[in-house]
Tab-separated table of C-alpha atoms and ligand atoms in Angstrom:
chain	number	residue	atom	x	y	z
A	1	MET	CA	-5.500	-0.241	-19.927
A	2	VAL	CA	-4.278	2.613	-18.112
A	3	ILE	CA	-6.510	6.077	-18.746
A	4	GLU	CA	-4.683	8.502	-16.744
A	5	LYS	CA	-6.349	12.029	-16.300
A	6	ARG	CA	-2.887	14.141	-16.405
A	7	GLN	CA	-0.369	14.292	-18.930
A	8	HIS	CA	1.738	11.723	-17.629
A	9	LEU	CA	1.739	8.383	-15.722
A	10	GLY	CA	2.076	6.678	-12.318
A	11	GLY	CA	-0.024	9.441	-10.137
A	12	ASN	CA	1.729	11.559	-7.671
A	13	LEU	CA	4.529	9.159	-7.353
A	14	PHE	CA	5.658	11.337	-11.002
A	15	CYS	CA	9.075	12.339	-10.375
A	16	GLU	CA	10.375	15.688	-13.153
A	17	ASN	CA	14.038	15.604	-13.641
A	18	ILE	CA	15.087	18.626	-13.136
A	19	GLU	CA	19.053	19.829	-13.274
A	20	GLY	CA	20.180	16.139	-12.805
A	21	ILE	CA	17.599	15.592	-9.783
A	22	ASN	CA	14.616	13.770	-9.425
A	23	ILE	CA	11.923	16.331	-8.552
A	24	HIS	CA	9.263	14.595	-6.128
A	25	LYS	CA	6.777	16.468	-7.805
A	26	TYR	CA	3.333	16.092	-5.748
A	27	GLY	CA	5.233	15.775	-2.574
A	28	PRO	CA	7.934	13.586	-1.008
A	29	HIS	CA	7.217	9.288	-1.038
A	30	ILE	CA	9.581	7.228	1.042
A	31	PHE	CA	8.789	3.565	0.550
A	32	HIS	CA	8.603	1.828	3.580
A	33	THR	CA	7.526	-1.999	4.701
A	34	SER	CA	8.055	-4.880	7.023
A	35	ASN	CA	6.363	-6.983	4.353
A	36	LYS	CA	8.931	-8.870	2.683
A	37	ARG	CA	6.928	-9.935	-0.360
A	38	VAL	CA	5.800	-6.387	-1.083
A	39	TRP	CA	9.554	-5.310	-0.642
A	40	ASP	CA	10.527	-8.218	-3.436
A	41	PHE	CA	7.765	-7.769	-5.658
A	42	VAL	CA	8.842	-3.407	-6.213
A	43	ASN	CA	12.139	-4.604	-5.800
A	44	ALA	CA	12.325	-6.885	-8.748
A	45	ILE	CA	11.107	-3.715	-11.095
A	46	VAL	CA	13.662	-1.708	-10.103
A	47	PRO	CA	16.203	-1.916	-7.154
A	48	PHE	CA	15.551	0.656	-4.002
A	49	ASN	CA	18.233	2.532	-2.026
A	50	ARG	CA	19.085	2.669	1.589
A	51	TYR	CA	17.396	6.319	1.903
A	52	THR	CA	16.386	6.374	5.231
A	53	ASN	CA	13.966	9.385	6.305
A	54	THR	CA	15.418	11.297	9.268
A	55	PRO	CA	13.178	14.485	9.131
A	56	LEU	CA	14.337	17.924	11.207
A	57	ALA	CA	11.935	19.849	12.832
A	58	ASN	CA	12.391	24.130	13.126
A	59	HIS	CA	10.980	25.692	15.651
A	60	HIS	CA	11.727	29.598	16.045
A	61	GLY	CA	15.119	28.939	14.689
A	62	LYS	CA	16.363	25.627	16.819
A	63	LEU	CA	16.219	22.309	15.402
A	64	TYR	CA	15.156	18.783	16.770
A	65	ASN	CA	14.832	15.248	15.804
A	66	LEU	CA	12.340	13.288	14.789
A	67	PRO	CA	11.140	11.327	15.176
A	68	PHE	CA	9.969	11.729	18.896
A	69	ASN	CA	13.650	9.988	20.309
A	70	MET	CA	16.300	10.237	23.016
A	71	ASN	CA	17.970	12.846	20.538
A	72	THR	CA	14.658	15.252	20.574
A	73	PHE	CA	14.546	14.369	24.139
A	74	TYR	CA	17.349	15.998	24.917
A	75	GLN	CA	17.021	18.859	22.532
A	76	ILE	CA	14.106	19.940	24.086
A	77	TRP	CA	14.819	19.084	28.226
A	78	GLY	CA	18.566	18.332	28.294
A	79	VAL	CA	17.831	15.005	29.395
A	80	LEU	CA	20.990	12.316	28.819
A	81	THR	CA	19.774	8.711	29.699
A	82	PRO	CA	16.304	7.132	28.608
A	83	VAL	CA	15.574	7.322	32.478
A	84	GLU	CA	15.078	11.049	33.224
A	85	ALA	CA	13.919	10.764	29.525
A	86	PHE	CA	11.077	8.368	30.289
A	87	ARG	CA	10.743	10.469	33.956
A	88	LYS	CA	10.099	13.761	32.159
A	89	ILE	CA	7.424	12.258	29.685
A	90	GLU	CA	5.682	10.497	32.750
A	91	GLU	CA	5.185	13.411	34.893
A	92	GLN	CA	3.382	15.272	31.433
A	93	ARG	CA	1.212	12.520	30.698
A	94	ALA	CA	0.352	12.119	34.129
A	95	GLU	CA	-1.237	15.491	34.172
A	96	VAL	CA	-3.041	14.989	31.033
A	97	ARG	CA	-4.690	11.046	32.484
A	98	LYS	CA	-5.549	13.629	35.207
A	99	LYS	CA	-7.208	15.823	32.995
A	100	LEU	CA	-8.903	12.849	30.630
A	101	ASN	CA	-9.933	11.056	33.259
A	102	ASN	CA	-8.261	7.873	32.474
A	103	ARG	CA	-10.494	7.694	29.562
A	104	GLU	CA	-9.418	7.045	25.817
A	105	PRO	CA	-8.239	10.293	24.183
A	106	ALA	CA	-10.604	11.412	22.222
A	107	ASN	CA	-9.141	13.426	19.338
A	108	LEU	CA	-5.288	14.571	18.118
A	109	GLU	CA	-4.751	16.983	20.377
A	110	GLU	CA	-5.336	14.427	23.334
A	111	GLN	CA	-3.752	11.600	21.516
A	112	ALA	CA	-0.532	13.544	21.558
A	113	LEU	CA	-0.803	14.485	24.606
A	114	ILE	CA	-0.728	11.255	26.053
A	115	LEU	CA	1.967	10.214	23.645
A	116	VAL	CA	4.499	12.984	24.288
A	117	GLY	CA	3.045	15.441	27.074
A	118	ASN	CA	2.777	19.150	27.063
A	119	ASP	CA	5.948	19.903	25.804
A	120	LEU	CA	6.493	18.473	22.681
A	121	PHE	CA	3.195	18.838	21.505
A	122	GLN	CA	3.301	22.689	21.479
A	123	THR	CA	7.006	22.761	20.216
A	124	LEU	CA	6.571	20.498	17.699
A	125	ILE	CA	2.570	19.393	16.776
A	126	LYS	CA	0.120	22.081	17.718
A	127	GLU	CA	1.169	24.187	14.756
A	128	TYR	CA	2.482	22.343	12.554
A	129	THR	CA	-0.688	20.229	12.671
A	130	GLU	CA	-3.064	23.150	12.158
A	131	LYS	CA	-0.768	24.179	9.617
A	132	GLN	CA	-1.362	20.784	7.737
A	133	TRP	CA	-4.958	20.494	8.150
A	134	GLY	CA	-6.101	24.586	8.569
A	135	ARG	CA	-8.508	22.529	11.494
A	136	LYS	CA	-7.802	22.693	15.666
A	137	CYS	CA	-6.031	19.857	16.889
A	138	THR	CA	-9.368	18.933	19.248
A	139	GLU	CA	-11.215	18.461	15.425
A	140	LEU	CA	-8.816	16.195	14.280
A	141	PRO	CA	-9.410	12.319	14.246
A	142	ALA	CA	-6.449	10.902	17.461
A	143	ASP	CA	-5.721	8.123	14.732
A	144	ILE	CA	-3.311	11.252	12.267
A	145	ILE	CA	-1.145	11.153	15.394
A	146	LYS	CA	-0.902	7.414	15.883
A	147	ARG	CA	1.417	7.523	12.855
A	148	LEU	CA	4.134	8.884	14.632
A	149	PRO	CA	6.800	6.577	17.003
A	150	VAL	CA	8.149	7.736	20.310
A	151	ARG	CA	11.602	5.797	20.960
A	152	PHE	CA	13.731	6.302	23.859
A	153	VAL	CA	16.770	5.428	21.898
A	154	PHE	CA	19.097	7.579	20.014
A	155	ASP	CA	17.203	6.629	16.746
A	156	ASN	CA	16.241	9.236	14.068
A	157	ASN	CA	14.528	6.851	11.604
A	158	TYR	CA	10.914	8.363	11.417
A	159	PHE	CA	9.681	4.709	10.255
A	160	ASN	CA	9.740	1.024	12.323
A	161	ASP	CA	9.657	-0.465	9.283
A	162	THR	CA	12.082	-3.646	8.748
A	163	PHE	CA	12.296	-2.172	5.078
A	164	GLN	CA	12.681	1.433	3.329
A	165	GLY	CA	13.977	3.359	0.286
A	166	VAL	CA	13.565	5.307	-2.765
A	167	PRO	CA	13.925	3.112	-6.445
A	168	ILE	CA	17.082	4.055	-8.323
A	169	GLY	CA	16.949	6.483	-10.724
A	170	GLY	CA	13.450	7.501	-9.060
A	171	TYR	CA	10.339	6.508	-8.753
A	172	ASN	CA	9.321	6.568	-12.747
A	173	GLN	CA	11.310	3.221	-13.610
A	174	LEU	CA	8.876	1.873	-10.825
A	175	ILE	CA	5.705	3.662	-13.040
A	176	ASN	CA	7.444	1.880	-16.236
A	177	GLY	CA	8.520	-1.163	-14.984
A	178	LEU	CA	5.078	-1.898	-13.691
A	179	LEU	CA	3.408	-0.415	-16.461
A	180	GLU	CA	5.619	-1.950	-19.139
A	181	GLY	CA	3.543	-3.629	-21.935
A	182	THR	CA	0.244	-2.387	-20.795
A	183	ASP	CA	-1.780	0.253	-23.327
A	184	CYS	CA	-1.599	3.474	-21.387
A	185	PHE	CA	-4.161	6.447	-22.073
A	186	THR	CA	-2.794	10.076	-20.462
A	187	GLY	CA	-4.880	13.120	-20.607
A	188	ILE	CA	-8.115	11.420	-20.693
A	189	ASP	CA	-10.428	11.873	-17.642
A	190	PHE	CA	-12.308	9.071	-17.388
A	191	ILE	CA	-15.431	10.913	-15.496
A	192	GLU	CA	-16.003	12.894	-18.625
A	193	GLU	CA	-15.353	10.601	-21.164
A	194	ARG	CA	-17.634	8.090	-19.492
A	195	LYS	CA	-20.818	10.486	-20.226
A	196	LYS	CA	-20.257	11.050	-23.901
A	197	SER	CA	-21.580	8.804	-26.239
A	198	ALA	CA	-18.884	9.674	-28.669
A	199	SER	CA	-16.241	8.751	-26.954
A	200	PRO	CA	-14.104	6.252	-27.622
A	201	PHE	CA	-14.253	6.043	-23.818
A	202	TYR	CA	-18.028	5.657	-23.110
A	203	ILE	CA	-18.563	2.213	-23.323
A	204	LEU	CA	-15.325	1.211	-20.538
A	205	ASN	CA	-18.000	0.732	-17.668
A	206	ALA	CA	-20.045	-1.984	-19.252
A	207	HIS	CA	-18.105	-4.068	-21.565
A	208	PHE	CA	-14.682	-4.197	-19.604
A	209	GLU	CA	-14.972	-7.625	-17.183
A	210	LYS	CA	-13.132	-5.507	-14.205
A	211	ILE	CA	-12.249	-2.039	-13.890
A	212	ILE	CA	-10.015	-0.231	-10.678
A	213	TYR	CA	-10.813	3.079	-9.987
A	214	THR	CA	-8.607	5.188	-8.263
A	215	GLY	CA	-9.693	8.874	-8.518
A	216	ALA	CA	-11.793	10.409	-5.791
A	217	LEU	CA	-14.826	8.432	-4.410
A	218	ASP	CA	-17.441	11.158	-4.457
A	219	GLU	CA	-16.370	12.095	-7.914
A	220	TYR	CA	-17.576	9.090	-9.619
A	221	PHE	CA	-20.565	8.987	-8.239
A	222	GLU	CA	-21.014	12.843	-8.748
A	223	TYR	CA	-21.178	14.191	-5.694
A	224	SER	CA	-24.656	12.130	-5.036
A	225	LEU	CA	-24.604	12.453	-1.587
A	226	GLY	CA	-22.377	14.971	-0.902
A	227	ARG	CA	-19.047	16.388	-1.437
A	228	LEU	CA	-16.074	14.575	0.890
A	229	ASP	CA	-13.265	17.033	2.458
A	230	TRP	CA	-9.714	16.963	1.027
A	231	ARG	CA	-6.597	18.855	2.005
A	232	THR	CA	-4.329	20.199	-0.841
A	233	VAL	CA	-1.068	20.817	-0.929
A	234	SER	CA	0.840	23.182	-3.210
A	235	PHE	CA	5.064	23.226	-3.883
A	236	ASP	CA	7.208	26.315	-4.882
A	237	THR	CA	10.071	24.744	-6.002
A	238	GLN	CA	12.802	26.784	-6.696
A	239	VAL	CA	16.650	25.988	-8.041
A	240	ILE	CA	19.547	26.803	-6.166
A	241	ASP	CA	22.589	27.487	-7.202
A	242	THR	CA	24.462	25.905	-4.024
A	243	PRO	CA	24.943	21.811	-3.851
A	244	ASN	CA	23.546	21.642	-0.352
A	245	TYR	CA	20.983	23.989	1.074
A	246	GLN	CA	19.412	22.288	3.886
A	247	GLY	CA	22.007	18.716	4.632
A	248	ASN	CA	18.911	16.644	4.337
A	249	ALA	CA	15.887	15.628	1.973
A	250	VAL	CA	12.893	17.182	4.859
A	251	VAL	CA	13.100	19.881	7.480
A	252	ASN	CA	9.472	20.479	8.710
A	253	TYR	CA	8.459	23.626	10.386
A	254	THR	CA	6.829	23.451	12.948
A	255	SER	CA	5.506	26.945	13.884
A	256	HIS	CA	2.450	29.549	12.823
A	257	ASP	CA	5.274	31.920	12.078
A	258	VAL	CA	6.687	30.050	8.978
A	259	PRO	CA	3.741	29.787	6.092
A	260	PHE	CA	4.966	26.230	4.880
A	261	THR	CA	4.799	23.251	6.198
A	262	ARG	CA	7.893	21.557	5.573
A	263	ILE	CA	10.746	21.628	2.753
A	264	ILE	CA	11.797	19.068	0.773
A	265	GLU	CA	15.957	19.172	-0.272
A	266	HIS	CA	15.323	16.617	-3.262
A	267	LYS	CA	18.981	15.335	-3.963
A	268	HIS	CA	19.167	14.084	-0.580
A	269	PHE	CA	16.755	10.945	-1.746
A	270	GLU	CA	19.124	9.850	-3.977
A	271	MET	CA	22.778	11.475	-3.444
A	272	PHE	CA	24.457	10.494	0.071
A	273	GLY	CA	27.503	11.768	1.957
A	274	ASP	CA	29.974	13.560	-0.727
A	275	ASN	CA	27.442	12.455	-3.697
A	276	VAL	CA	25.088	15.859	-3.028
A	277	TYR	CA	28.461	18.238	-4.165
A	278	ALA	CA	28.540	16.110	-7.396
A	279	CYS	CA	25.587	18.251	-8.507
A	280	PRO	CA	26.618	22.124	-7.957
A	281	LYS	CA	23.043	22.855	-7.363
A	282	THR	CA	20.364	21.769	-5.541
A	283	VAL	CA	16.558	22.046	-5.963
A	284	ILE	CA	14.173	22.619	-3.296
A	285	SER	CA	10.215	22.084	-3.010
A	286	LYS	CA	8.688	24.844	0.063
A	287	GLU	CA	5.025	22.595	0.779
A	288	TYR	CA	2.194	24.648	1.744
A	289	SER	CA	-1.202	23.194	2.835
A	290	THR	CA	-4.475	24.471	1.849
A	291	GLU	CA	-8.294	23.530	1.748
A	292	PHE	CA	-8.868	21.379	-1.382
A	293	ARG	CA	-11.551	23.522	-4.310
A	294	GLU	CA	-12.739	21.977	-6.632
A	295	GLY	CA	-10.098	22.150	-9.800
A	296	MET	CA	-7.403	21.298	-7.602
A	297	GLU	CA	-5.833	18.011	-6.751
A	298	PRO	CA	-7.335	15.888	-3.729
A	299	TYR	CA	-4.269	15.006	-1.257
A	300	TYR	CA	-4.933	13.670	2.419
A	301	PRO	CA	-8.387	12.719	3.165
A	302	ILE	CA	-9.699	13.966	6.140
A	303	ASN	CA	-10.993	11.078	8.299
A	304	ASN	CA	-12.809	12.989	10.606
A	305	ASN	CA	-16.220	11.667	11.601
A	306	TYR	CA	-18.495	14.152	9.115
A	307	ASN	CA	-16.361	12.948	6.546
A	308	ASN	CA	-16.270	9.431	7.352
A	309	ALA	CA	-19.774	8.887	7.124
A	310	LEU	CA	-20.377	10.371	4.228
A	311	ALA	CA	-17.652	8.121	2.910
A	312	ASP	CA	-19.011	5.219	4.122
A	313	ALA	CA	-22.413	6.075	2.307
A	314	TYR	CA	-20.598	5.574	-1.075
A	315	LYS	CA	-18.731	3.324	-0.474
A	316	VAL	CA	-22.474	1.183	0.240
A	317	LEU	CA	-22.982	2.641	-3.351
A	318	ALA	CA	-19.709	1.259	-4.481
A	319	ASP	CA	-20.167	-2.031	-3.237
A	320	LYS	CA	-23.272	-2.138	-5.452
A	321	GLU	CA	-21.072	-1.269	-8.890
A	322	ARG	CA	-20.786	-4.566	-10.428
A	323	ASN	CA	-17.729	-4.758	-11.926
A	324	VAL	CA	-15.650	-1.620	-10.564
A	325	LEU	CA	-12.967	-1.930	-7.481
A	326	PHE	CA	-12.134	1.211	-5.538
A	327	GLY	CA	-8.497	1.171	-4.591
A	328	GLY	CA	-5.862	3.831	-2.942
A	329	ARG	CA	-6.151	6.997	-1.135
A	330	LEU	CA	-8.163	8.917	-3.473
A	331	ALA	CA	-11.628	5.972	-3.445
A	332	GLU	CA	-11.599	4.422	-0.605
A	333	TYR	CA	-11.056	7.964	1.454
A	334	LYS	CA	-7.789	6.037	3.744
A	335	TYR	CA	-4.675	8.088	4.549
A	336	TYR	CA	-3.072	5.242	3.193
A	337	ASP	CA	0.979	4.610	2.327
A	338	MET	CA	2.340	3.105	-0.365
A	339	ASP	CA	3.182	0.023	0.548
A	340	LYS	CA	-0.081	-0.940	2.184
A	341	ILE	CA	-1.784	-0.197	-1.245
A	342	VAL	CA	1.197	-2.787	-3.332
A	343	GLU	CA	0.021	-5.684	-0.083
A	344	LYS	CA	-3.721	-4.651	-0.436
A	345	VAL	CA	-3.009	-5.477	-4.703
A	346	LEU	CA	-1.055	-8.106	-4.091
A	347	ASN	CA	-4.026	-10.205	-2.171
A	348	ILE	CA	-6.302	-9.175	-3.915
A	349	ASP	CA	-9.052	-11.806	-6.151
A	350	ILE	CA	-9.437	-9.817	-9.903
A	351	CYS	CA	-11.235	-12.213	-10.741
B	1	LIG	N1	3.500	16.621	12.874
B	1	LIG	C1	3.991	17.143	13.352
B	1	LIG	N2	5.177	17.536	13.076
B	1	LIG	C2	5.892	17.111	12.158
B	1	LIG	C3	5.641	15.923	11.807
B	1	LIG	C4	4.010	15.336	11.512
B	1	LIG	O1	2.798	17.562	14.878
B	1	LIG	O2	6.541	17.685	12.511
B	1	LIG	C5	1.789	15.778	12.837
B	1	LIG	C6	1.191	16.091	11.906
B	1	LIG	O3	-0.124	15.943	12.179
B	1	LIG	C7	0.492	15.253	10.724
B	1	LIG	C8	0.711	14.434	11.506
B	1	LIG	O4	1.921	13.875	12.723
B	1	LIG	O5	-0.120	15.453	9.503
B	1	LIG	C9	1.601	12.487	10.091
B	1	LIG	O6	2.478	12.959	9.901
B	1	LIG	P1	3.617	12.062	8.925
B	1	LIG	O7	4.906	12.733	8.422
B	1	LIG	O8	3.425	10.802	8.480
B	1	LIG	O9	2.499	12.965	7.499
B	1	LIG	P2	2.649	12.576	6.013
B	1	LIG	O10	4.730	12.889	5.685
B	1	LIG	O11	2.039	11.818	5.065
B	1	LIG	O12	2.240	14.190	5.236
């Protein structure tokens, strides 16, 4: 049985169809994994297409390729060969190492500087990260930036994984296939219902052998130890009367003078080449990042020392819940990718 707070299933994977285009209503989701078992599992539910994420970054009207690769190095420094690029990065890294006195990077800023040097940090990372997280780069954990590859080849594929794509027909196909034959109740808030003895869901905690809880960790315990911080995003979604608005699914805006973090043009997740023009309109979403307040949707855990310690304290309580497994970004307070969750579930011993 699935109990879902929202009026629809699928959590943040949910897509809404507008003008024949699947809109990633809660932000872009690109499935990528190197685990063949995970890839085969999701593809057995719905075949995935060949979408490859190659985001661009717009900084003061100039476009750069991401992740950091030979194209980016050429665009920023004009270097033509990997040796030249490596030399340039190493020069900048050496300065940083000197400043750090060869100690390990202690925050996102230091980690980014060690990874790509100051020029790329200033152009593509600093202000984007501050917009995205609402905090200075020196106040954020180094781990966030370790997600991004640095390559000395001309390769704009954002991910290093073996397999990548988006379900053909959109993510709702995956959700519906996964939940086929399952009793699903939408518009029911488990946290509220478990308090009301008159509710048919009141007995859930006691009567079900196992519950998998995927809501926010602190909410489950009614914030008894304090509130975890989250980042949330909001979307300004517009239908535009042109078949091809930005020529790419994802364009990041990496400077402070643009208030949103990125523009998603949804059709590019599923329509490639000339097929883009088969659909006369397009739908874009400008993505704004803000601090979470009550009543908003939590999206990103903010895994700094304070929050991690609080989450660990909640996890001690969670371990004592006899029949409840806590899983996912919200319930584990971890910046998970989708494949890692599928992998975890495939390996879990539910009994
Ligand atoms: N990032 C950045 N500039 C970019 C893209 C990403 O500085 O143009 C940094 C930023 O701190 C971000 C992190 O890299 O939070 C991880 O980016 P990713 O694209 O993996 O984030 P997601 O797609 O999960 O929001």
